[in-house]
Amino acid sequence: MCHNTTSKTIKELHDAIRRPVPIHNGQRRRRKTCWVDNMWNNEETFDDGDSFRRVKQRFSDKTKKVAETKEKTKEILSKQAVKIAKQAEEHERFITKVTHLCGVLGFGTFCFLLGARPQDISYVYCLFFVTFVPLRWIYYRFMKWHYYLLDFCYYANTIFLVMLLLFPRNEKFFMVCFSFAEGPLAWALIVWRCSLVFSSLDKLVSVLIHLLPGIVFFTIRWWDPATFEAMHPEGNAGRRASWPYAEGKSYLWTWLFVVPLVAYTLWQILYFLIVNVLRRQRLLRDPEVMTSYRELSKKAQKANNVWWRLSGLLGDQNRMLMYILLQAAFTVATMALTVPIFLSYKMHVIFQVLKVCAAIWNGGSFLLEVMPRQVILKEKKKLEMKPIPTQLDSPVLEKNITENGNMAEGQIEINNLAEAGTEINNLGEVPESEQPCTNNSNGL
């Protein structure tokens, strides 16, 4: 009995071991889900690798396209820049030719009127002043040079305009204007090397601002029919022998020297108050704004000439004062010379010829010496803007340097270019003494 029970137990255990363990539906579902998840994860990993490669390839393609677009854009812009530069040069040459043509024709017309109708020269001068000075103010305002229009030459020309239009027969006013025109303005034309260049409107206007007033008052003094009749009376001994009539030396020095010097002093005070007091902070904030003192001191310092040394006699802090004193001495000397010029027709004619010859000579020096150097400077700038591709960027030179490890040839090329650039630079430097004046009649 006991043996049968044991055998039965052993058989049940054996059957239980051989029988598979039943799996409930929930467990089977979970196992299937886990297997599917594992397969999905494997596929997802595989897909992620392919996606990464595809994205990388896409970014690589876009990068290449961007680089190609950038190169094409650079090439297009470079071509357009070259085209625009050529058009600008052609336009500049055309404007220069037109300016030269108009300048020569205008100067010839003026000379004709000077001989045919000298009494109308004053009206020609007034038309010139009211036309070109406002245009110059617009241009100088854009260039930050508008403080030049506070110079003595514009102050004096404004007084000339008032005298010619409102007080044409006021003898004392005429003598004051004569002193201005044939004094500081006329000598500034010679001392500051103003150039008669017909192809440059700015230089032409600068010369005429200093030259025309003297010619106008010369014609009124000696060639105007009304004054000529007063100077050469016929059959009337009671008529005065000249116009304006000088009663004596004291009268002459009073209205040709003392009164003009007082008017000049008034201008100097107003100029100092406006430029060095009222507009001082504006000038300090913007060093690009130019005044006559800034320009002249900069040129004198660079050239280290006698004017720079004289202005430093009282120390660097008093250079402005020294410039004012030197300018005052220049004005006193030139106004004193107007007295003998006023009294002598021959001396006045010689002085007119001297002024015109000085302006023409300086214009020739500018055309033959300064302009070629300016052309060389332009060419140098073009070379700097467009580097020569046969330097270190040259494939032959790169191959030579890379394969042989020797930069001798490249160094030779660089040295040659450096020497050429130095030579161009030396030729392109224009000495300050050779630069013609623009509006430097008011100071030293």
CSV table of C-alpha atoms in Angstrom, one decimal:
chain,number,residue,atom,x,y,z
A,1,MET,CA,0.0,0.0,0.0
A,2,CYS,CA,2.7,2.3,0.9
A,3,HIS,CA,4.7,1.2,-2.1
A,4,ASN,CA,1.8,2.0,-4.5
A,5,THR,CA,1.4,5.4,-3.0
A,6,THR,CA,5.0,6.2,-3.4
A,7,SER,CA,4.9,5.1,-7.0
A,8,LYS,CA,1.9,7.2,-7.7
A,9,THR,CA,3.5,10.3,-6.2
A,10,ILE,CA,6.6,9.8,-8.3
A,11,LYS,CA,4.6,9.4,-11.4
A,12,GLU,CA,2.6,12.6,-10.7
A,13,LEU,CA,5.8,14.5,-10.1
A,14,HIS,CA,7.2,13.2,-13.4
A,15,ASP,CA,4.1,14.2,-15.3
A,16,ALA,CA,4.2,17.6,-13.7
A,17,ILE,CA,7.7,18.1,-14.8
A,18,ARG,CA,7.0,17.0,-18.4
A,19,ARG,CA,3.7,19.0,-18.6
A,20,PRO,CA,4.3,22.6,-19.8
A,21,VAL,CA,3.5,25.3,-17.4
A,22,PRO,CA,0.2,27.0,-18.4
A,23,ILE,CA,0.5,30.6,-19.4
A,24,HIS,CA,-2.4,32.9,-18.9
A,25,ASN,CA,-3.6,35.2,-21.6
A,26,GLY,CA,-2.4,38.4,-19.8
A,27,GLN,CA,1.1,36.9,-19.4
A,28,ARG,CA,1.2,35.7,-23.1
A,29,ARG,CA,0.1,39.2,-24.2
A,30,ARG,CA,2.8,40.9,-22.1
A,31,ARG,CA,5.5,38.6,-23.5
A,32,LYS,CA,4.4,39.2,-27.0
A,33,THR,CA,4.3,43.0,-26.4
A,34,CYS,CA,7.8,42.8,-24.9
A,35,TRP,CA,9.1,40.9,-27.9
A,36,VAL,CA,7.4,43.4,-30.3
A,37,ASP,CA,8.9,46.3,-28.3
A,38,ASN,CA,12.3,44.7,-28.5
A,39,MET,CA,12.0,44.3,-32.3
A,40,TRP,CA,10.7,47.9,-32.6
A,41,ASN,CA,13.6,49.2,-30.6
A,42,ASN,CA,16.0,47.4,-32.8
A,43,GLU,CA,14.4,48.8,-35.9
A,44,GLU,CA,14.2,52.3,-34.4
A,45,THR,CA,17.9,52.1,-33.6
A,46,PHE,CA,18.5,51.1,-37.2
A,47,ASP,CA,16.3,53.9,-38.5
A,48,ASP,CA,18.0,56.5,-36.3
A,49,GLY,CA,21.3,55.6,-37.8
A,50,ASP,CA,20.0,56.0,-41.3
A,51,SER,CA,18.2,59.2,-40.4
A,52,PHE,CA,21.4,60.7,-38.9
A,53,ARG,CA,23.3,59.9,-42.1
A,54,ARG,CA,20.6,61.3,-44.2
A,55,VAL,CA,20.4,64.5,-42.1
A,56,LYS,CA,24.2,64.8,-42.2
A,57,GLN,CA,24.2,64.4,-45.9
A,58,ARG,CA,21.4,67.0,-46.2
A,59,PHE,CA,23.4,69.5,-44.1
A,60,SER,CA,26.5,68.8,-46.1
A,61,ASP,CA,24.6,69.4,-49.4
A,62,LYS,CA,23.2,72.7,-48.0
A,63,THR,CA,26.6,73.8,-46.8
A,64,LYS,CA,28.0,73.2,-50.3
A,65,LYS,CA,25.1,75.1,-51.8
A,66,VAL,CA,25.6,78.0,-49.4
A,67,ALA,CA,29.4,78.1,-50.2
A,68,GLU,CA,28.7,78.0,-53.9
A,69,THR,CA,26.1,80.8,-53.5
A,70,LYS,CA,28.5,82.8,-51.5
A,71,GLU,CA,31.2,82.5,-54.1
A,72,LYS,CA,28.8,83.4,-56.9
A,73,THR,CA,27.6,86.4,-54.9
A,74,LYS,CA,31.1,87.5,-54.3
A,75,GLU,CA,31.9,87.2,-58.0
A,76,ILE,CA,28.7,89.1,-59.0
A,77,LEU,CA,29.4,91.8,-56.4
A,78,SER,CA,33.0,92.1,-57.6
A,79,LYS,CA,32.0,92.5,-61.2
A,80,GLN,CA,29.4,95.0,-60.2
A,81,ALA,CA,31.9,97.0,-58.1
A,82,VAL,CA,34.3,97.0,-61.0
A,83,LYS,CA,31.6,98.1,-63.4
A,84,ILE,CA,30.4,100.9,-61.0
A,85,ALA,CA,34.0,102.1,-60.5
A,86,LYS,CA,34.5,102.3,-64.3
A,87,GLN,CA,31.2,104.2,-64.7
A,88,ALA,CA,32.2,106.5,-61.9
A,89,GLU,CA,35.6,107.2,-63.5
A,90,GLU,CA,33.9,107.9,-66.9
A,91,HIS,CA,31.4,110.2,-65.2
A,92,GLU,CA,34.1,112.0,-63.4
A,93,ARG,CA,36.1,112.5,-66.6
A,94,PHE,CA,33.0,113.8,-68.3
A,95,ILE,CA,32.3,116.3,-65.5
A,96,THR,CA,35.9,117.4,-65.5
A,97,LYS,CA,35.8,118.1,-69.3
A,98,VAL,CA,32.5,120.0,-69.0
A,99,THR,CA,33.9,122.0,-66.1
A,100,HIS,CA,37.1,122.8,-68.1
A,101,LEU,CA,35.0,123.9,-71.1
A,102,CYS,CA,32.7,126.1,-69.1
A,103,GLY,CA,35.6,127.6,-67.1
A,104,VAL,CA,37.6,128.5,-70.2
A,105,LEU,CA,34.6,130.0,-72.0
A,106,GLY,CA,33.6,131.9,-68.9
A,107,PHE,CA,37.0,133.3,-68.3
A,108,GLY,CA,37.2,134.3,-72.0
A,109,THR,CA,33.8,136.0,-71.7
A,110,PHE,CA,34.9,137.9,-68.6
A,111,CYS,CA,38.1,139.1,-70.4
A,112,PHE,CA,36.0,140.4,-73.3
A,113,LEU,CA,33.6,142.2,-71.0
A,114,LEU,CA,36.6,143.7,-69.1
A,115,GLY,CA,37.7,145.4,-72.3
A,116,ALA,CA,34.4,146.1,-73.9
A,117,ARG,CA,32.2,147.2,-71.0
A,118,PRO,CA,34.4,147.7,-67.8
A,119,GLN,CA,31.5,149.5,-66.1
A,120,ASP,CA,29.6,146.2,-66.0
A,121,ILE,CA,32.3,144.1,-64.4
A,122,SER,CA,30.9,144.9,-60.9
A,123,TYR,CA,27.5,143.3,-61.9
A,124,VAL,CA,29.3,140.3,-63.3
A,125,TYR,CA,31.0,139.9,-59.9
A,126,CYS,CA,27.8,140.3,-58.0
A,127,LEU,CA,26.1,137.6,-60.1
A,128,PHE,CA,29.1,135.3,-59.5
A,129,PHE,CA,29.0,135.8,-55.8
A,130,VAL,CA,25.2,135.3,-55.3
A,131,THR,CA,25.3,132.2,-57.5
A,132,PHE,CA,28.4,130.2,-56.4
A,133,VAL,CA,28.8,131.1,-52.7
A,134,PRO,CA,25.5,129.5,-51.7
A,135,LEU,CA,26.3,126.4,-53.8
A,136,ARG,CA,29.7,126.3,-52.1
A,137,TRP,CA,28.0,126.5,-48.7
A,138,ILE,CA,25.9,123.4,-49.6
A,139,TYR,CA,28.9,121.5,-50.8
A,140,TYR,CA,31.1,122.5,-47.8
A,141,ARG,CA,28.3,121.7,-45.4
A,142,PHE,CA,28.2,118.2,-46.7
A,143,MET,CA,32.0,117.9,-46.5
A,144,LYS,CA,32.1,119.4,-43.0
A,145,TRP,CA,34.1,122.4,-44.3
A,146,HIS,CA,31.4,125.0,-43.7
A,147,TYR,CA,33.4,126.9,-41.1
A,148,TYR,CA,35.6,128.1,-44.0
A,149,LEU,CA,32.8,130.4,-44.9
A,150,LEU,CA,33.5,132.4,-41.8
A,151,ASP,CA,36.9,133.3,-43.1
A,152,PHE,CA,37.9,136.9,-43.8
A,153,CYS,CA,37.6,136.5,-47.6
A,154,TYR,CA,33.8,135.8,-47.4
A,155,TYR,CA,33.4,138.6,-44.8
A,156,ALA,CA,35.1,141.0,-47.1
A,157,ASN,CA,33.2,139.8,-50.2
A,158,THR,CA,29.9,140.3,-48.4
A,159,ILE,CA,31.0,143.9,-47.7
A,160,PHE,CA,31.9,144.3,-51.4
A,161,LEU,CA,28.4,143.1,-52.4
A,162,VAL,CA,26.7,145.6,-50.1
A,163,MET,CA,28.9,148.5,-51.3
A,164,LEU,CA,28.4,147.7,-55.0
A,165,LEU,CA,24.7,147.3,-54.9
A,166,LEU,CA,23.7,149.8,-52.2
A,167,PHE,CA,26.4,152.4,-52.0
A,168,PRO,CA,28.2,152.4,-55.4
A,169,ARG,CA,29.2,156.1,-55.2
A,170,ASN,CA,30.3,156.3,-51.6
A,171,GLU,CA,33.9,157.3,-51.8
A,172,LYS,CA,34.9,156.4,-48.2
A,173,PHE,CA,33.2,153.0,-48.4
A,174,PHE,CA,35.0,152.4,-51.7
A,175,MET,CA,38.4,153.0,-50.2
A,176,VAL,CA,37.7,150.6,-47.3
A,177,CYS,CA,36.7,147.9,-49.9
A,178,PHE,CA,39.7,148.8,-52.0
A,179,SER,CA,42.0,148.1,-49.0
A,180,PHE,CA,40.4,144.7,-48.4
A,181,ALA,CA,40.5,143.7,-52.1
A,182,GLU,CA,44.0,144.7,-52.9
A,183,GLY,CA,45.3,144.0,-49.4
A,184,PRO,CA,44.8,140.6,-47.6
A,185,LEU,CA,42.7,139.0,-50.3
A,186,ALA,CA,45.0,139.8,-53.1
A,187,TRP,CA,48.2,138.7,-51.3
A,188,ALA,CA,46.5,135.6,-50.0
A,189,LEU,CA,46.1,134.6,-53.7
A,190,ILE,CA,49.9,134.8,-54.0
A,191,VAL,CA,51.1,133.6,-50.6
A,192,TRP,CA,48.7,130.6,-50.3
A,193,ARG,CA,49.3,129.4,-53.8
A,194,CYS,CA,45.7,129.5,-55.1
A,195,SER,CA,45.6,127.7,-58.5
A,196,LEU,CA,43.7,128.7,-61.6
A,197,VAL,CA,42.6,125.2,-62.7
A,198,PHE,CA,39.7,125.3,-65.1
A,199,SER,CA,38.8,121.6,-64.7
A,200,SER,CA,38.2,122.1,-60.9
A,201,LEU,CA,35.2,124.1,-60.0
A,202,ASP,CA,36.3,124.4,-56.3
A,203,LYS,CA,39.7,125.8,-57.2
A,204,LEU,CA,38.3,128.1,-59.8
A,205,VAL,CA,35.8,129.6,-57.3
A,206,SER,CA,38.5,130.0,-54.7
A,207,VAL,CA,40.7,131.9,-57.2
A,208,LEU,CA,37.9,134.1,-58.3
A,209,ILE,CA,36.8,135.0,-54.8
A,210,HIS,CA,40.3,136.4,-54.2
A,211,LEU,CA,41.0,137.8,-57.7
A,212,LEU,CA,37.7,139.3,-58.9
A,213,PRO,CA,37.3,142.0,-56.2
A,214,GLY,CA,40.7,143.5,-57.0
A,215,ILE,CA,39.8,143.6,-60.7
A,216,VAL,CA,36.4,145.1,-60.0
A,217,PHE,CA,37.9,148.0,-57.9
A,218,PHE,CA,40.7,148.4,-60.4
A,219,THR,CA,38.1,149.1,-63.2
A,220,ILE,CA,36.1,151.4,-60.9
A,221,ARG,CA,39.2,153.3,-59.9
A,222,TRP,CA,40.8,153.7,-63.4
A,223,TRP,CA,38.6,152.4,-66.2
A,224,ASP,CA,35.0,153.2,-65.4
A,225,PRO,CA,33.8,155.9,-67.8
A,226,ALA,CA,32.3,157.9,-64.9
A,227,THR,CA,35.4,157.9,-62.8
A,228,PHE,CA,37.6,158.3,-65.9
A,229,GLU,CA,35.7,161.5,-66.8
A,230,ALA,CA,36.2,162.8,-63.2
A,231,MET,CA,40.0,162.0,-63.4
A,232,HIS,CA,40.5,163.8,-66.8
A,233,PRO,CA,38.4,167.0,-66.8
A,234,GLU,CA,38.3,168.9,-70.0
A,235,GLY,CA,37.6,172.6,-69.9
A,236,ASN,CA,36.5,172.6,-66.3
A,237,ALA,CA,39.2,173.4,-63.8
A,238,GLY,CA,36.9,173.2,-60.9
A,239,ARG,CA,36.3,169.5,-61.4
A,240,ARG,CA,38.3,167.2,-59.1
A,241,ALA,CA,41.2,165.4,-60.6
A,242,SER,CA,40.4,161.9,-59.3
A,243,TRP,CA,37.7,159.6,-57.9
A,244,PRO,CA,37.6,159.0,-55.1
A,245,TYR,CA,39.2,162.3,-54.1
A,246,ALA,CA,42.0,162.2,-51.4
A,247,GLU,CA,42.1,165.4,-49.6
A,248,GLY,CA,45.5,164.6,-48.0
A,249,LYS,CA,47.8,161.9,-46.7
A,250,SER,CA,45.9,161.7,-43.4
A,251,TYR,CA,42.6,161.2,-45.2
A,252,LEU,CA,44.2,158.6,-47.4
A,253,TRP,CA,45.7,156.6,-44.5
A,254,THR,CA,42.6,156.9,-42.5
A,255,TRP,CA,40.3,155.3,-45.0
A,256,LEU,CA,42.8,152.9,-46.6
A,257,PHE,CA,44.5,151.7,-43.5
A,258,VAL,CA,43.0,152.7,-40.1
A,259,VAL,CA,39.3,152.1,-40.8
A,260,PRO,CA,39.8,148.8,-42.7
A,261,LEU,CA,42.0,147.6,-39.8
A,262,VAL,CA,39.2,148.4,-37.4
A,263,ALA,CA,36.8,146.4,-39.6
A,264,TYR,CA,39.3,143.5,-39.7
A,265,THR,CA,39.6,143.5,-35.9
A,266,LEU,CA,35.9,143.4,-35.6
A,267,TRP,CA,35.8,140.3,-37.9
A,268,GLN,CA,38.6,138.7,-35.9
A,269,ILE,CA,36.7,139.1,-32.6
A,270,LEU,CA,33.5,137.7,-34.1
A,271,TYR,CA,35.4,134.8,-35.6
A,272,PHE,CA,37.1,133.9,-32.3
A,273,LEU,CA,33.8,134.1,-30.4
A,274,ILE,CA,31.9,131.9,-32.9
A,275,VAL,CA,34.6,129.2,-33.6
A,276,ASN,CA,36.5,129.1,-30.3
A,277,VAL,CA,33.8,129.9,-27.8
A,278,LEU,CA,30.3,129.2,-29.1
A,279,ARG,CA,31.1,126.2,-31.3
A,280,ARG,CA,34.1,124.9,-29.3
A,281,GLN,CA,32.4,121.8,-28.0
A,282,ARG,CA,31.0,121.0,-31.5
A,283,LEU,CA,34.5,121.1,-32.9
A,284,LEU,CA,35.9,119.0,-30.1
A,285,ARG,CA,33.3,116.3,-30.6
A,286,ASP,CA,33.9,116.0,-34.3
A,287,PRO,CA,37.6,116.2,-35.4
A,288,GLU,CA,36.5,115.8,-39.0
A,289,VAL,CA,35.0,119.3,-39.0
A,290,MET,CA,37.7,121.5,-40.5
A,291,THR,CA,38.5,125.2,-39.8
A,292,SER,CA,41.3,127.3,-41.3
A,293,TYR,CA,43.3,127.0,-38.1
A,294,ARG,CA,43.0,123.3,-38.0
A,295,GLU,CA,44.0,122.9,-41.6
A,296,LEU,CA,46.9,125.3,-41.5
A,297,SER,CA,48.3,124.0,-38.2
A,298,LYS,CA,48.0,120.4,-39.5
A,299,LYS,CA,49.9,121.3,-42.7
A,300,ALA,CA,52.5,123.4,-40.8
A,301,GLN,CA,53.1,120.6,-38.2
A,302,LYS,CA,53.5,118.0,-40.9
A,303,ALA,CA,55.9,120.1,-42.9
A,304,ASN,CA,57.6,121.5,-39.8
A,305,ASN,CA,58.0,124.8,-41.6
A,306,VAL,CA,58.8,128.2,-40.4
A,307,TRP,CA,55.1,129.0,-39.6
A,308,TRP,CA,55.0,126.0,-37.2
A,309,ARG,CA,58.1,127.1,-35.4
A,310,LEU,CA,57.0,130.7,-35.2
A,311,SER,CA,53.6,129.6,-33.8
A,312,GLY,CA,55.4,127.7,-31.0
A,313,LEU,CA,57.4,130.6,-29.7
A,314,LEU,CA,55.0,131.0,-26.8
A,315,GLY,CA,54.5,127.3,-26.2
A,316,ASP,CA,52.1,124.7,-27.6
A,317,GLN,CA,49.3,125.9,-25.4
A,318,ASN,CA,49.5,129.4,-27.0
A,319,ARG,CA,49.7,128.4,-30.7
A,320,MET,CA,46.2,129.9,-31.4
A,321,LEU,CA,47.3,133.2,-30.0
A,322,MET,CA,50.4,133.2,-32.1
A,323,TYR,CA,48.4,132.4,-35.2
A,324,ILE,CA,46.2,135.4,-34.5
A,325,LEU,CA,49.2,137.6,-34.1
A,326,LEU,CA,50.9,136.4,-37.2
A,327,GLN,CA,47.7,136.8,-39.1
A,328,ALA,CA,47.3,140.4,-37.8
A,329,ALA,CA,50.9,141.2,-38.9
A,330,PHE,CA,50.1,139.8,-42.4
A,331,THR,CA,47.0,142.0,-42.6
A,332,VAL,CA,48.7,145.1,-41.4
A,333,ALA,CA,51.5,144.7,-43.9
A,334,THR,CA,49.3,144.0,-46.8
A,335,MET,CA,46.9,146.9,-46.0
A,336,ALA,CA,49.8,149.3,-45.8
A,337,LEU,CA,50.8,148.4,-49.3
A,338,THR,CA,47.4,149.4,-50.7
A,339,VAL,CA,48.2,153.1,-50.2
A,340,PRO,CA,50.9,153.3,-53.0
A,341,ILE,CA,48.9,151.0,-55.2
A,342,PHE,CA,45.9,153.3,-54.8
A,343,LEU,CA,47.9,156.3,-55.9
A,344,SER,CA,49.8,154.8,-58.9
A,345,TYR,CA,48.1,153.5,-62.0
A,346,LYS,CA,51.2,151.7,-63.3
A,347,MET,CA,51.8,150.0,-59.9
A,348,HIS,CA,48.2,148.9,-59.9
A,349,VAL,CA,48.4,147.4,-63.4
A,350,ILE,CA,51.6,145.6,-62.5
A,351,PHE,CA,50.0,144.2,-59.4
A,352,GLN,CA,47.0,142.9,-61.4
A,353,VAL,CA,49.3,141.2,-63.8
A,354,LEU,CA,51.3,139.7,-60.9
A,355,LYS,CA,48.2,138.2,-59.3
A,356,VAL,CA,46.9,136.6,-62.6
A,357,CYS,CA,50.4,135.2,-63.4
A,358,ALA,CA,50.7,133.7,-59.9
A,359,ALA,CA,47.3,132.0,-60.2
A,360,ILE,CA,48.1,130.6,-63.6
A,361,TRP,CA,51.6,129.5,-62.6
A,362,ASN,CA,50.2,127.6,-59.5
A,363,GLY,CA,47.5,126.1,-61.8
A,364,GLY,CA,50.2,124.8,-64.1
A,365,SER,CA,52.2,123.4,-61.2
A,366,PHE,CA,49.1,121.6,-60.0
A,367,LEU,CA,48.3,120.1,-63.4
A,368,LEU,CA,51.9,118.9,-64.1
A,369,GLU,CA,53.1,118.0,-60.6
A,370,VAL,CA,50.2,117.4,-58.2
A,371,MET,CA,47.6,115.7,-60.5
A,372,PRO,CA,50.0,112.9,-61.7
A,373,ARG,CA,50.7,112.0,-58.1
A,374,GLN,CA,47.1,111.9,-57.3
A,375,VAL,CA,46.6,109.5,-60.2
A,376,ILE,CA,49.4,107.3,-58.8
A,377,LEU,CA,47.6,107.4,-55.4
A,378,LYS,CA,44.4,106.2,-57.1
A,379,GLU,CA,46.1,103.4,-58.7
A,380,LYS,CA,47.7,102.4,-55.4
A,381,LYS,CA,44.3,102.3,-53.8
A,382,LYS,CA,43.0,100.1,-56.6
A,383,LEU,CA,45.8,97.7,-56.0
A,384,GLU,CA,45.1,97.7,-52.2
A,385,MET,CA,41.4,97.0,-52.8
A,386,LYS,CA,42.1,94.3,-55.4
A,387,PRO,CA,45.1,92.2,-54.2
A,388,ILE,CA,47.1,90.5,-56.9
A,389,PRO,CA,46.2,86.7,-57.0
A,390,THR,CA,49.8,85.6,-57.9
A,391,GLN,CA,51.1,86.1,-54.4
A,392,LEU,CA,50.7,83.4,-51.8
A,393,ASP,CA,47.4,82.4,-53.3
A,394,SER,CA,49.0,81.3,-56.5
A,395,PRO,CA,48.8,77.5,-57.1
A,396,VAL,CA,52.3,77.4,-58.5
A,397,LEU,CA,53.7,79.2,-55.5
A,398,GLU,CA,51.7,77.1,-53.0
A,399,LYS,CA,52.9,73.9,-54.7
A,400,ASN,CA,56.5,75.2,-54.6
A,401,ILE,CA,56.2,76.0,-50.9
A,402,THR,CA,54.3,72.9,-49.9
A,403,GLU,CA,56.4,70.3,-51.8
A,404,ASN,CA,59.8,71.8,-51.4
A,405,GLY,CA,59.4,73.4,-48.0
A,406,ASN,CA,61.2,76.4,-49.4
A,407,MET,CA,59.6,79.9,-49.4
A,408,ALA,CA,62.5,81.6,-51.2
A,409,GLU,CA,60.5,82.2,-54.3
A,410,GLY,CA,57.5,83.4,-52.4
A,411,GLN,CA,59.7,85.7,-50.3
A,412,ILE,CA,61.2,87.2,-53.5
A,413,GLU,CA,57.7,87.9,-54.8
A,414,ILE,CA,56.7,89.5,-51.6
A,415,ASN,CA,59.8,91.7,-51.5
A,416,ASN,CA,59.3,92.8,-55.0
A,417,LEU,CA,55.7,93.8,-54.3
A,418,ALA,CA,56.8,95.6,-51.1
A,419,GLU,CA,59.5,97.6,-53.0
A,420,ALA,CA,56.9,98.5,-55.7
A,421,GLY,CA,54.4,99.6,-53.1
A,422,THR,CA,57.1,101.7,-51.4
A,423,GLU,CA,58.0,103.4,-54.6
A,424,ILE,CA,54.4,104.2,-55.4
A,425,ASN,CA,53.9,105.5,-51.9
A,426,ASN,CA,56.9,107.8,-52.2
A,427,LEU,CA,55.7,109.1,-55.6
A,428,GLY,CA,52.2,109.5,-54.3
A,429,GLU,CA,53.0,111.7,-51.3
A,430,VAL,CA,52.2,115.3,-52.1
A,431,PRO,CA,54.2,117.8,-50.1
A,432,GLU,CA,51.9,120.2,-48.3
A,433,SER,CA,53.8,123.2,-49.8
A,434,GLU,CA,52.6,122.0,-53.3
A,435,GLN,CA,48.9,121.7,-52.3
A,436,PRO,CA,47.0,124.7,-53.7
A,437,CYS,CA,44.9,126.7,-51.3
A,438,THR,CA,41.2,126.5,-51.1
A,439,ASN,CA,40.2,129.2,-48.6
A,440,ASN,CA,43.2,130.1,-46.6
A,441,SER,CA,43.1,133.8,-46.9
A,442,ASN,CA,42.2,134.4,-43.3
A,443,GLY,CA,45.2,133.0,-41.4
A,444,LEU,CA,48.7,131.8,-41.4
